[in-house]
Amino acid sequence: MLRCHTPPQCGRAPLRHHGTRELPPAAAAPGVVVRCARGAPQVSGIEAASPGHAAAATAAAAKAERGDARPSLAERLRLGSLLEDGLSYKESFIVRCYEVGINKTATVETIANLLQEVGCSHAQSLGFSTDGFATTTSMRKLGLIWVTNRMHIEIYKYPAWGDVVEIETWCQADGRIGTRRDWILKDLANGEVIGRATSKWVTMNQNTRRLQRVSDDVRDEVFIHCPKTPRLAFPEENNGSLKKIPNLSDPAQYSRLGLVPRRADLDMNQHVNNVTYIGWVLESIPQDIIDTHELQTITLDYRRECQYDDIVDSLTNIEEREEKSMNGSASAAPHKEERQQFLHCLRFAANGDEINRGRTVRESPQAAAPGVVVRCARGAPQVPGIEAASPGHAAATAAKAEGGDARPSLAERLRLGSLLEDGLSYKESFIMRCYEVGINKTATIETIANLLQEVGCNHAQSVGFSTDGFATTTTMRKLGLIWVTNRMHIEIYKYPAWGDVVEIETWCQEDGRIGTRRDWILKDLANGEVIGRATSKWVMMNQNTRRLQRVSDDVRDEVFIHCPKTPRLAFPEENNGSLKKIPNLSDPAQYSRLGLVPRRADLDMNQHVNNVTYIGWVLESIPQDIIDTHELQTITLDYRRECQHDDIVDSLTYIEEGEEKSMNGSASAAPHKEEQQQQFLHCLRFAANGDEINRGRTVWRKLAR
């Protein structure tokens, strides 16, 4: 059986103390939808499609009345729009490198997030405002919000990094109790349907947390724009989206006990977001099924909310298969080893109350075609300085032509990025997606780190380098060498919100004899303001022995020939924070979060924890009063050891005395310690032997209220 690797003493593993832009609310149009935070109650059927362009015109009029008739920058750049009849919305998404998993294809969590994002964009395209609950005027007066009741997703073919997925969505009335939203997913390159999904939503009283029937007033506001004739993503009779999920009987055949929410799992109301439950359900799938089958169908019925202090058990039983596919069409029953069905239950460890129940269907994938492309996995060793900018567009074009791929890919043609004219750096713009923002209603630091990785990967691709997840040269592959992160330093001066557009410029260069470095500058595309900077250092490691190795002359010739001759630094200031040494954290720590356990979604394609997960773990031991009153300004991490799925990790934190200089090295008046700025030292270490995994430093600034 799968069991949680949490030590016996830490049922919950709580934080322990050992010692010493939100947009101003606009006048709400009927069927209002608000800014959606990561994991905020997702956009439900309330954003129903209008019955034609008249509704779109009405939406435009509503925006004009509020003084925002001109489309936002995000709306102008987004690859989506209402269809001609105004009854549905389509948007295309390029799958990012960090959104794929151990199978080198997009994870089901990625799919669920994109479904949420296209729903948010649909609402925005109709002119609705966004507050995270998709409430109408009557709903707000009555204190009602929408909550998910059921989610059903079927994936026939998973997209890989760089694939372009087109998602169409619409919504409609669903009886007297609520609403539903449907989606169809296609491969934009060939129009093939690769997935479908549907969801059901009900109204809940925000104060009593009890479900409530949709009143006539709310129905008039919500469903006036819904199609009169139902349109279903799953029109088949007895399809899997309608199939009842039975209760899971004890004892379960497989279990993963003691799952605990992380801060990154929480929505802006301090509840666990819907997508996290998907990952928790999959935690109790047996490993041999994970290794040999891929998820085709998942259905979840949501029953109770989960909060930060809860402990969750994930239980799984094998369900006997049926003679019909989950979409209801007749098919020959595959061999048992080719298809497996499971029943699932998430429940509170404390009292056994059911949080949700689910069903999954997994099938053994077909044999890969010859010449399969190795794709970048979520958290794969991120693209380091090896993807150095070529000394001009001619070199990049020649490299691609030599490889037989001179014509740009669909993703390259649609992507909002390109090499700069001198060919020495790369810029790309990203629209902040609704699920990428957190409890402060702005992008999380994990989102920023992921985007830095994505722009590095796209830089590499733009200069014609192949992408295998390790950014290796010919000589490196012969010698079994890869790049690994040694240090990451990020400073954020202003966090972007959902719908903001961030422009990121990146370049890389030689860094002494031991490795390479990559730098980034982040700007608000709307006004050109620099909102952040980052730098990283990478060293070479033997993939088999896992030992560091000096960069040889042959590798240097391959890697650094395209690097700028004159160093260009994101942090040119003398004694800047990116260079500052991080001291060892002595025992006992002032704050700790013990017993952190990796999830499958945290692993890269080599079954190691990805770099961004460490950032979240470090922040787990920050005291809650700092989280409530401050926001992260600077984070520096030194990576020392790898962590795998079976490891248990302790997160330790110390208060560090402030300095008279800001972290970017420029002189500034020292802020009042308790009021404006707090500095902390951090250490992640293995619970079993105390060996250090990484050490870090964070600087927090007071939130402006």
PDB file of N, CA, C and O in Angstrom, residues 1 72 153 192 223 266 296-297 302 307 347 368 472 509 625:
ATOM      1  N   MET A   1       0.831  -1.197   0.000  1.00  0.00           N
ATOM      2  CA  MET A   1       0.000   0.000   0.000  1.00  0.00           C
ATOM      3  C   MET A   1       0.871   1.254   0.000  1.00  0.00           C
ATOM      4  O   MET A   1       1.957   1.265   0.532  1.00  0.00           O
ATOM      5  N   SER A  72      -8.470  45.912 -22.983  1.00  0.00           N
ATOM      6  CA  SER A  72      -7.238  45.960 -22.199  1.00  0.00           C
ATOM      7  C   SER A  72      -6.085  45.407 -23.022  1.00  0.00           C
ATOM      8  O   SER A  72      -6.272  44.770 -24.067  1.00  0.00           O
ATOM      9  N   ILE A 153     -13.500  15.384 -16.571  1.00  0.00           N
ATOM     10  CA  ILE A 153     -12.540  15.680 -17.639  1.00  0.00           C
ATOM     11  C   ILE A 153     -12.146  14.381 -18.328  1.00  0.00           C
ATOM     12  O   ILE A 153     -11.833  13.390 -17.663  1.00  0.00           O
ATOM     13  N   GLU A 192      -7.746  18.207 -34.329  1.00  0.00           N
ATOM     14  CA  GLU A 192      -8.168  16.972 -33.666  1.00  0.00           C
ATOM     15  C   GLU A 192      -8.700  17.269 -32.268  1.00  0.00           C
ATOM     16  O   GLU A 192      -8.081  18.016 -31.495  1.00  0.00           O
ATOM     17  N   PHE A 223     -29.214  33.464 -16.375  1.00  0.00           N
ATOM     18  CA  PHE A 223     -29.521  32.593 -17.508  1.00  0.00           C
ATOM     19  C   PHE A 223     -30.157  33.296 -18.696  1.00  0.00           C
ATOM     20  O   PHE A 223     -30.519  32.644 -19.664  1.00  0.00           O
ATOM     21  N   LEU A 266      -3.755  27.314  -1.393  1.00  0.00           N
ATOM     22  CA  LEU A 266      -4.901  28.045  -0.862  1.00  0.00           C
ATOM     23  C   LEU A 266      -5.395  29.115  -1.820  1.00  0.00           C
ATOM     24  O   LEU A 266      -4.609  29.761  -2.517  1.00  0.00           O
ATOM     25  N   GLN A 296      -6.924   8.861 -18.388  1.00  0.00           N
ATOM     26  CA  GLN A 296      -7.827   9.202 -19.483  1.00  0.00           C
ATOM     27  C   GLN A 296      -9.010  10.020 -18.989  1.00  0.00           C
ATOM     28  O   GLN A 296      -9.417  10.989 -19.628  1.00  0.00           O
ATOM     29  N   THR A 297      -9.568   9.639 -17.849  1.00  0.00           N
ATOM     30  CA  THR A 297     -10.792  10.266 -17.350  1.00  0.00           C
ATOM     31  C   THR A 297     -10.687  10.486 -15.851  1.00  0.00           C
ATOM     32  O   THR A 297     -10.179   9.629 -15.122  1.00  0.00           O
ATOM     33  N   TYR A 302     -17.367  17.275  -5.385  1.00  0.00           N
ATOM     34  CA  TYR A 302     -16.886  18.071  -4.249  1.00  0.00           C
ATOM     35  C   TYR A 302     -17.972  18.141  -3.180  1.00  0.00           C
ATOM     36  O   TYR A 302     -19.120  18.467  -3.464  1.00  0.00           O
ATOM     37  N   GLN A 307      -9.240  23.387   4.669  1.00  0.00           N
ATOM     38  CA  GLN A 307      -8.472  24.563   5.033  1.00  0.00           C
ATOM     39  C   GLN A 307      -7.033  24.194   5.376  1.00  0.00           C
ATOM     40  O   GLN A 307      -6.659  23.019   5.401  1.00  0.00           O
ATOM     41  N   ARG A 347     -10.717  12.272   2.554  1.00  0.00           N
ATOM     42  CA  ARG A 347     -11.456  12.495   3.793  1.00  0.00           C
ATOM     43  C   ARG A 347     -10.536  13.089   4.851  1.00  0.00           C
ATOM     44  O   ARG A 347      -9.309  12.943   4.791  1.00  0.00           O
ATOM     45  N   ALA A 368       5.287   4.440 -28.643  1.00  0.00           N
ATOM     46  CA  ALA A 368       5.688   5.712 -29.241  1.00  0.00           C
ATOM     47  C   ALA A 368       6.176   5.508 -30.658  1.00  0.00           C
ATOM     48  O   ALA A 368       6.816   4.509 -30.984  1.00  0.00           O
ATOM     49  N   THR A 472      21.946  20.295 -23.121  1.00  0.00           N
ATOM     50  CA  THR A 472      23.297  19.761 -23.292  1.00  0.00           C
ATOM     51  C   THR A 472      23.816  19.975 -24.705  1.00  0.00           C
ATOM     52  O   THR A 472      23.066  20.013 -25.670  1.00  0.00           O
ATOM     53  N   GLN A 509      25.537  34.039 -20.145  1.00  0.00           N
ATOM     54  CA  GLN A 509      26.939  34.351 -20.377  1.00  0.00           C
ATOM     55  C   GLN A 509      27.826  33.471 -19.515  1.00  0.00           C
ATOM     56  O   GLN A 509      27.353  32.772 -18.616  1.00  0.00           O
ATOM     57  N   ASP A 625       1.993  35.672  10.818  1.00  0.00           N
ATOM     58  CA  ASP A 625       1.777  37.119  10.928  1.00  0.00           C
ATOM     59  C   ASP A 625       2.566  37.883   9.875  1.00  0.00           C
ATOM     60  O   ASP A 625       2.155  38.959   9.436  1.00  0.00           O
TER      61      ASP A 625
END
